[in-house]
Amino acid sequence: LCSFLQRQFIVESPKSTSGIVNMEAMKEAGGAFARLCFSLAKDLVQFRRECEEQLAVGWDDNCDDRSLGLSGSEVMRNGMGSMICIDWANRAKVYFSTSSFAKATERYVGPSTRLLTALFAAKKRYEILGMLISGTPMDIRLTTATKESLTREANVKFECWCDPFSVCDDNGFYGCFEDVDAAFGGFAPFGRNDVFHDIRKLKRGSRKGGSTAVLPPLDNTVASLYIRRIVDLLESGDKELIPLSFFVILHAECFRDLSHSPSVNDAMQLDPRLCNRHGLYVRYAEILPAGQHSFWKGEGDGASQISMTGSVLLLLQNEAGKTRFALTEKSLLSIIHSMAPNGLQNPADASFTQMGYLDGYITHSPIPSCPPMVVPQKTVIHQTDFGGLVAPPLAAPLAIPFTSSNICVQPRTSRLPFLIDDGEEDNNIDVVSGMLNNFDGNLFKPTQDIDIEELNGMGFFGAPLADTNIAHDSDRTTSRLLG
């Protein structure tokens, strides 16, 4: 937590201040803020423990919705029509659309006498998460149209970093909060359990294996963990003959270098093994240009939000998954078009620049393996058959195919500048030193006053990431243009 907040303070502070901010000062501020957050977390744990001590022994085994004071009713809300309200003893309420309530009820796998309790706890938990990420880049998810397209075209049956209220149809999901998601059939957050546990789970039942849609949380460290876990699962699936397929969409925020629109090379660096023999798992790669694809934000059906930065789309499959979850070019185009902003164009009238269907990233990929500034030797690539799917002639000559010897994994400019402790003192450190000392962070003092303006002046609330430095996708040969 300390390292993460120090990185965020160092990266974001120059965007919210006009002058040069001392790196060591921001490092100190990040550490102080981490200690404050950890202290608040301990207060919350202690408060929960005190509440549990006031309850009778065995209360969890004997309680039900009625004894806990939970009731449900149908109400009308202005502008939202008929809603289902779950009321906890007139102390707090949560609301569901009738369709969302019906879907969550069908998913419920716990005792029938605790249905309202489980719904209330899960809804409240995800409402709080929504409040925390609202207005930040973290508030994105795949649109319903994209999820339906993935289910229809890629036979997706699992979703990562999802919740019981937005998961598509009867798909399984890896949630955010295991304690409340389990009541609705949710799995632990993706990557939390070891590989063998996940493989055993995928081996159960008649539906052996699976196809999974993955939109990782927008953090480079977590995105890298996701990709490494996917590669581990694909490798283990090969040994166990379990067909696995992962359709991964990587937003620009998943990468460390935000100075340009992400490339396929950037995606490969999330797990360097993909630049070697494990690159055979990458069956397809695509650049989604800035301004030409969208996500959803907010609760419920959400609101469409056009992505002003590029994204990378990857299809990773093992050998068994390639056979069982084979995709056609038409299916891939349908999935990509489902992400296009509303009204951008008619998919039937689209003119595409073919980027290449990959039968293994190393052996057949026509994607340039070097950074954009390095000009590789060009050659004409004719119509080619990759894995039984015929790719039409490329619109322009591209770089020579990958081999293990010509892969260029160049070091990127990190979002975290290199910190050097040279022993020199700087007076600017005093600007931030102790600025949190007067901030009383006790979570349970109702008389506490927090001056938001003062915190803002300290630079705690930086401006959103600017995309003025993002390179235009027209400079890249690896983009499939949607307009």
XYZ file of C-alpha atoms in Angstrom:
483
model
C 0.000 0.000 0.000
C 2.828 2.377 0.870
C 4.631 1.743 -2.431
C 1.424 2.115 -4.439
C 0.448 5.439 -2.871
C 3.981 6.776 -3.216
C 3.866 5.985 -6.937
C 0.480 7.670 -7.289
C 1.608 10.816 -5.462
C 4.742 11.076 -7.593
C 2.918 10.532 -10.887
C -0.199 12.626 -10.238
C 1.231 15.610 -8.356
C 2.849 17.326 -11.386
C -0.550 17.260 -13.125
C -2.232 19.254 -10.366
C 0.507 21.781 -9.652
C 2.145 24.454 -11.775
C 5.630 24.095 -10.361
C 8.106 21.262 -9.981
C 7.266 18.985 -7.067
C 10.076 17.410 -5.108
C 10.032 13.646 -5.577
C 11.194 12.862 -2.062
C 8.470 15.094 -0.630
C 5.801 13.187 -2.548
C 7.356 9.921 -1.427
C 7.052 11.028 2.185
C 3.455 12.186 1.661
C 2.519 8.864 0.053
C 3.964 6.962 2.993
C 2.096 9.147 5.492
C -1.180 8.701 3.632
C -0.642 4.916 3.548
C -0.179 4.880 7.334
C -3.396 6.884 7.712
C -5.334 4.438 5.513
C -3.950 1.468 7.425
C -4.946 3.084 10.714
C -8.500 3.590 9.459
C -8.638 -0.045 8.356
C -7.588 -1.177 11.831
C -10.299 1.033 13.354
C -12.858 -0.672 11.126
C -11.659 -4.154 12.092
C -11.848 -3.225 15.748
C -15.351 -1.805 15.324
C -16.508 -5.043 13.662
C -15.000 -7.092 16.485
C -16.812 -5.009 19.106
C -20.115 -5.470 17.263
C -19.655 -9.237 17.104
C -18.899 -9.401 20.832
C -22.341 -7.903 21.541
C -24.111 -10.714 19.680
C -25.187 -13.985 21.250
C -23.106 -17.109 20.642
C -24.279 -18.963 17.540
C -26.318 -16.019 16.238
C -25.058 -16.576 12.687
C -26.503 -20.104 12.627
C -29.939 -19.128 13.887
C -30.652 -15.730 12.339
C -32.836 -15.122 9.296
C -34.164 -12.115 7.381
C -37.007 -11.510 9.830
C -34.877 -11.673 12.983
C -32.417 -9.223 11.440
C -35.209 -6.800 10.572
C -35.018 -7.092 6.765
C -38.107 -6.756 4.607
C -38.789 -6.331 0.909
C -41.434 -4.441 -1.045
C -42.165 -3.112 -4.505
C -42.111 0.685 -4.782
C -42.317 3.318 -7.505
C -39.384 5.699 -7.889
C -39.496 8.886 -9.930
C -38.030 8.356 -13.366
C -37.100 4.756 -12.600
C -40.474 3.004 -12.563
C -41.136 -0.042 -10.416
C -38.282 -1.003 -8.086
C -37.712 -3.607 -5.382
C -36.750 -2.054 -2.037
C -35.023 -4.013 0.720
C -35.353 -2.191 4.044
C -33.174 -2.962 7.054
C -35.238 -1.991 10.126
C -35.840 1.539 8.742
C -32.094 2.186 9.104
C -30.937 1.687 5.522
C -32.424 0.731 2.164
C -31.189 -0.611 -1.152
C -33.062 -0.665 -4.463
C -33.069 -3.091 -7.385
C -34.685 -2.964 -10.770
C -37.199 -5.784 -11.110
C -35.016 -7.528 -13.710
C -31.851 -7.224 -11.593
C -33.696 -8.527 -8.532
C -35.076 -11.495 -10.451
C -31.659 -12.369 -11.898
C -29.899 -12.117 -8.523
C -32.616 -14.230 -6.908
C -32.116 -16.951 -9.513
C -28.381 -16.933 -8.811
C -28.787 -17.198 -5.042
C -27.445 -20.474 -3.645
C -27.760 -19.864 0.109
C -30.574 -20.573 2.591
C -33.933 -19.213 1.430
C -34.469 -17.575 4.842
C -31.465 -15.273 4.231
C -32.113 -14.158 0.661
C -32.859 -10.527 1.578
C -29.848 -10.395 3.895
C -27.523 -11.621 1.144
C -28.992 -9.198 -1.404
C -28.746 -6.254 0.998
C -25.128 -7.019 1.963
C -23.954 -7.509 -1.620
C -25.777 -4.468 -2.976
C -24.516 -2.196 -0.209
C -20.939 -3.446 -0.667
C -20.929 -2.726 -4.395
C -22.667 0.620 -3.891
C -19.794 1.682 -1.623
C -17.284 0.491 -4.231
C -19.145 2.525 -6.834
C -18.949 5.624 -4.639
C -15.189 5.193 -4.246
C -14.413 4.777 -7.950
C -17.037 7.156 -9.357
C -15.434 9.794 -11.551
C -12.131 7.899 -11.763
C -10.735 5.806 -14.639
C -11.496 2.708 -12.525
C -15.226 3.188 -13.158
C -15.472 1.188 -16.382
C -16.890 -2.174 -17.392
C -17.897 -3.956 -20.542
C -21.234 -2.945 -22.036
C -24.121 -5.390 -22.100
C -23.853 -5.499 -25.903
C -20.189 -6.540 -25.668
C -20.906 -9.197 -23.040
C -23.741 -10.621 -25.108
C -21.526 -10.628 -28.196
C -18.739 -12.429 -26.297
C -21.207 -15.006 -25.003
C -22.682 -15.541 -28.465
C -19.538 -15.402 -30.619
C -16.776 -16.614 -28.279
C -18.872 -18.970 -26.137
C -17.830 -17.036 -23.003
C -19.116 -18.662 -19.817
C -17.059 -16.822 -17.167
C -16.379 -13.144 -16.414
C -13.556 -11.633 -14.341
C -13.760 -8.706 -11.919
C -17.545 -8.705 -12.066
C -20.485 -8.638 -9.633
C -23.676 -10.697 -9.236
C -25.845 -7.854 -10.592
C -24.077 -7.138 -13.891
C -22.847 -10.620 -14.926
C -24.385 -11.724 -18.224
C -27.147 -14.351 -18.204
C -26.059 -17.526 -16.375
C -22.303 -16.961 -16.731
C -20.039 -17.763 -13.814
C -18.068 -14.847 -12.401
C -14.931 -14.032 -10.448
C -16.154 -11.269 -8.162
C -14.536 -8.522 -6.120
C -15.684 -9.582 -2.628
C -15.627 -13.296 -1.926
C -17.658 -13.100 1.293
C -20.762 -11.607 -0.374
C -20.301 -13.022 -3.901
C -20.260 -16.662 -2.738
C -23.995 -16.524 -1.916
C -24.644 -15.930 -5.634
C -22.279 -18.576 -6.949
C -19.358 -16.164 -7.352
C -15.748 -17.327 -7.234
C -12.920 -15.687 -5.313
C -11.279 -12.733 -7.104
C -9.290 -13.926 -10.100
C -5.731 -14.832 -9.160
C -6.331 -15.126 -5.412
C -6.294 -18.940 -5.324
C -3.403 -21.005 -6.631
C -3.372 -22.399 -10.169
C -4.067 -25.977 -9.081
C -7.224 -24.873 -7.245
C -8.536 -23.119 -10.365
C -7.666 -26.062 -12.603
C -9.474 -28.495 -10.306
C -12.515 -26.248 -10.421
C -12.435 -26.162 -14.229
C -12.169 -29.969 -14.398
C -15.416 -30.543 -12.519
C -18.724 -31.407 -14.175
C -19.569 -32.222 -17.747
C -18.655 -28.713 -18.978
C -14.916 -29.243 -18.757
C -12.838 -26.134 -19.373
C -14.237 -22.752 -20.308
C -14.027 -19.440 -22.145
C -13.536 -16.322 -20.028
C -13.954 -12.576 -20.646
C -11.339 -10.491 -18.838
C -11.306 -6.723 -18.262
C -8.614 -6.364 -15.562
C -8.670 -3.612 -12.941
C -6.883 -0.546 -14.290
C -3.566 -0.978 -12.537
C -0.339 -2.192 -14.116
C 0.588 -4.497 -11.236
C -2.829 -6.167 -11.111
C -3.081 -6.415 -14.906
C 0.326 -8.105 -14.977
C -0.848 -10.538 -12.274
C -3.933 -11.351 -14.380
C -1.904 -12.059 -17.514
C 0.625 -14.195 -15.623
C -2.206 -16.203 -14.047
C -3.823 -16.697 -17.468
C -0.561 -18.006 -18.915
C -0.141 -20.336 -15.905
C -3.670 -21.673 -16.407
C -3.136 -22.203 -20.141
C 0.074 -24.098 -19.447
C -1.587 -26.272 -16.793
C -4.588 -26.783 -19.063
C -2.290 -28.194 -21.742
C -0.992 -30.777 -19.288
C -4.503 -31.699 -18.109
C -6.031 -31.517 -21.627
C -8.493 -28.851 -20.455
C -9.683 -26.448 -23.201
C -9.201 -22.844 -22.073
C -9.814 -19.536 -23.830
C -9.405 -15.979 -22.505
C -10.694 -12.887 -24.308
C -8.717 -10.042 -22.688
C -9.322 -6.299 -23.108
C -6.505 -4.145 -21.733
C -7.307 -0.465 -21.209
C -4.422 2.011 -21.529
C -4.379 2.414 -17.729
C -3.197 -1.210 -17.452
C 0.240 -0.190 -18.760
C 3.067 1.650 -17.059
C 3.922 3.988 -19.926
C 1.019 6.367 -20.556
C 2.940 8.642 -22.936
C 1.592 6.851 -26.003
C -1.314 4.670 -27.020
C -0.625 1.043 -26.016
C 0.769 -1.436 -28.511
C 0.808 -5.219 -28.685
C 4.429 -5.056 -27.528
C 3.236 -3.336 -24.341
C 0.745 -6.142 -23.744
C 3.456 -8.764 -24.154
C 5.549 -7.090 -21.469
C 2.839 -7.757 -18.869
C 4.220 -11.317 -18.931
C 7.588 -11.567 -20.744
C 6.985 -15.294 -21.262
C 4.635 -14.333 -24.084
C 7.681 -13.093 -25.989
C 9.105 -16.615 -25.969
C 7.502 -20.001 -26.495
C 4.379 -19.052 -24.523
C 3.605 -16.566 -27.283
C 1.941 -19.485 -29.072
C -1.019 -18.943 -26.745
C -1.771 -15.552 -28.348
C -4.165 -16.417 -31.170
C -5.284 -12.917 -32.029
C -4.333 -9.351 -31.166
C -5.951 -6.047 -32.006
C -5.448 -2.370 -31.262
C -8.675 -0.524 -30.429
C -8.021 3.128 -31.360
C -8.827 6.002 -29.036
C -12.259 7.490 -29.589
C -13.524 4.459 -31.497
C -14.512 2.077 -28.714
C -16.499 2.494 -25.541
C -17.130 1.090 -22.075
C -19.856 1.564 -19.490
C -19.617 3.472 -16.251
C -21.903 3.773 -13.253
C -24.428 1.405 -11.701
C -27.200 -0.611 -13.299
C -27.355 -0.346 -17.070
C -24.714 2.358 -16.820
C -23.892 5.139 -19.241
C -21.781 4.792 -22.357
C -18.312 6.316 -22.097
C -16.099 6.663 -25.150
C -12.512 5.683 -24.379
C -10.185 8.572 -25.220
C -7.158 6.277 -25.017
C -6.345 3.158 -26.987
C -6.860 -0.383 -25.724
C -5.384 -3.762 -26.628
C -7.518 -6.811 -27.310
C -5.967 -10.274 -26.927
C -7.330 -13.760 -27.483
C -5.290 -16.337 -25.572
C -5.998 -20.065 -25.993
C -4.223 -23.339 -25.402
C -4.299 -26.078 -28.033
C -7.476 -27.697 -26.722
C -9.122 -24.286 -26.353
C -8.216 -23.362 -29.933
C -10.173 -26.369 -31.158
C -13.167 -26.107 -28.847
C -13.540 -22.315 -28.865
C -12.591 -21.574 -32.478
C -13.518 -18.080 -33.671
C -14.134 -16.935 -37.218
C -13.166 -13.559 -38.620
C -16.855 -12.650 -38.693
C -17.182 -13.448 -34.977
C -14.159 -11.320 -34.094
C -15.477 -8.368 -36.107
C -18.849 -8.703 -34.391
C -17.217 -8.529 -30.955
C -15.120 -5.501 -31.898
C -18.152 -3.710 -33.376
C -20.078 -4.310 -30.133
C -17.583 -1.972 -28.466
C -18.052 0.825 -30.996
C -19.722 3.991 -29.638
C -23.414 4.241 -30.436
C -24.057 5.845 -33.795
C -20.404 5.689 -34.884
C -21.151 3.680 -37.990
C -23.022 0.745 -39.439
C -20.867 -2.375 -39.036
C -21.968 -3.600 -42.443
C -20.490 -0.484 -44.063
C -17.176 -0.630 -42.192
C -13.865 -0.508 -43.993
C -11.189 -2.394 -42.061
C -7.448 -2.472 -42.117
C -6.664 -6.151 -41.569
C -4.153 -6.524 -38.768
C -3.743 -10.260 -38.886
C -5.262 -13.371 -37.413
C -2.633 -15.017 -35.281
C -1.968 -18.726 -34.980
C 0.557 -18.166 -32.245
C 2.189 -14.817 -31.582
C 5.704 -15.872 -32.565
C 5.274 -18.116 -35.574
C 2.851 -16.179 -37.773
C 2.281 -12.731 -36.334
C 2.505 -9.906 -38.895
C 2.628 -7.356 -36.065
C 5.858 -5.312 -35.959
C 7.991 -6.629 -33.124
C 9.902 -3.375 -32.672
C 8.766 -0.073 -31.177
C 7.250 2.426 -33.641
C 10.466 4.456 -33.952
C 12.425 1.430 -35.177
C 11.795 0.786 -38.869
C 12.126 -2.922 -39.640
C 12.719 -4.346 -43.059
C 9.395 -4.543 -44.925
C 8.057 -7.346 -47.053
C 4.729 -8.006 -48.730
C 2.475 -10.505 -46.921
C 0.114 -12.292 -49.244
C -3.191 -13.969 -48.439
C -2.434 -16.467 -45.714
C -4.251 -19.306 -43.982
C -3.845 -19.195 -40.192
C -5.375 -22.094 -38.311
C -7.971 -22.816 -40.966
C -9.165 -19.193 -41.120
C -8.260 -17.228 -44.221
C -7.126 -13.663 -43.649
C -7.701 -11.321 -46.610
C -4.699 -9.548 -48.183
C -3.314 -6.817 -45.960
C -4.021 -3.273 -47.016
C -0.332 -2.365 -46.829
C 3.005 -4.164 -46.460
C 3.804 -4.902 -42.834
C 6.891 -6.012 -40.990
C 8.391 -9.470 -41.274
C 6.794 -12.164 -39.075
C 7.974 -12.855 -35.560
C 10.669 -15.313 -34.735
C 12.105 -15.843 -31.296
C 15.287 -14.084 -32.425
C 13.789 -10.822 -33.646
C 11.432 -10.026 -30.784
C 12.247 -6.566 -29.463
C 11.160 -6.015 -25.880
C 12.360 -2.492 -25.253
C 12.434 -0.922 -21.795
C 9.603 1.566 -21.434
C 9.432 4.820 -19.583
C 7.964 3.913 -16.229
C 5.071 5.711 -14.560
C 7.252 5.552 -11.425
C 10.426 7.624 -11.736
C 13.498 5.954 -10.263
C 13.931 7.071 -6.668
C 17.486 7.823 -5.624
C 18.406 8.454 -2.036
C 21.660 10.399 -2.394
C 21.594 11.692 1.145
C 21.027 15.309 0.103
C 18.501 17.354 1.985
C 15.914 19.490 0.259
C 13.943 22.286 1.816
C 10.905 21.382 -0.249
C 10.410 18.302 1.912
C 9.210 20.641 4.648
C 6.259 21.613 2.455
C 4.731 18.171 2.925
C 6.425 17.002 6.102
C 3.842 16.676 8.812
C 0.971 17.991 6.671
C -1.130 15.006 7.763
C -0.297 15.358 11.433
C -3.240 17.655 12.110
C -5.685 15.482 10.211
C -7.604 13.358 12.718
C -8.439 10.142 10.889
C -10.446 8.324 13.553
C -13.314 6.683 11.694
C -15.765 6.711 14.559
C -15.720 10.287 15.866
C -18.988 11.917 14.779
C -17.702 15.377 15.662
C -14.738 15.137 13.354
C -14.470 17.970 10.786
C -12.505 17.355 7.620
C -11.551 20.311 5.484
C -11.824 19.029 1.916
C -10.524 22.316 0.492
C -7.419 22.012 2.643
C -6.793 18.463 1.454
C -7.315 19.602 -2.121
C -4.783 22.344 -1.622
C -2.331 19.747 -0.422
C -2.708 17.974 -3.730
C -4.589 14.887 -2.548
C -7.159 15.121 -5.325
C -5.312 15.318 -8.629
C -6.877 16.019 -12.004
C -7.869 13.101 -14.271
C -5.192 11.689 -16.509
C -4.733 13.961 -19.472
C -4.528 12.339 -22.879
C -2.949 15.200 -24.784
C 0.323 13.279 -25.023
C -1.257 10.136 -26.415
C 0.171 9.307 -29.800
C -2.295 9.082 -32.681
C -3.113 5.553 -33.725
C -2.717 6.574 -37.344
C 1.047 6.383 -36.700
C 0.780 2.658 -36.019
C 0.394 -0.145 -38.524
C -1.187 -2.472 -35.986
C -4.533 -0.725 -35.658
C -7.826 -1.898 -37.054
C -9.707 1.343 -37.667
C -13.415 1.413 -36.902
C -14.181 4.488 -38.910
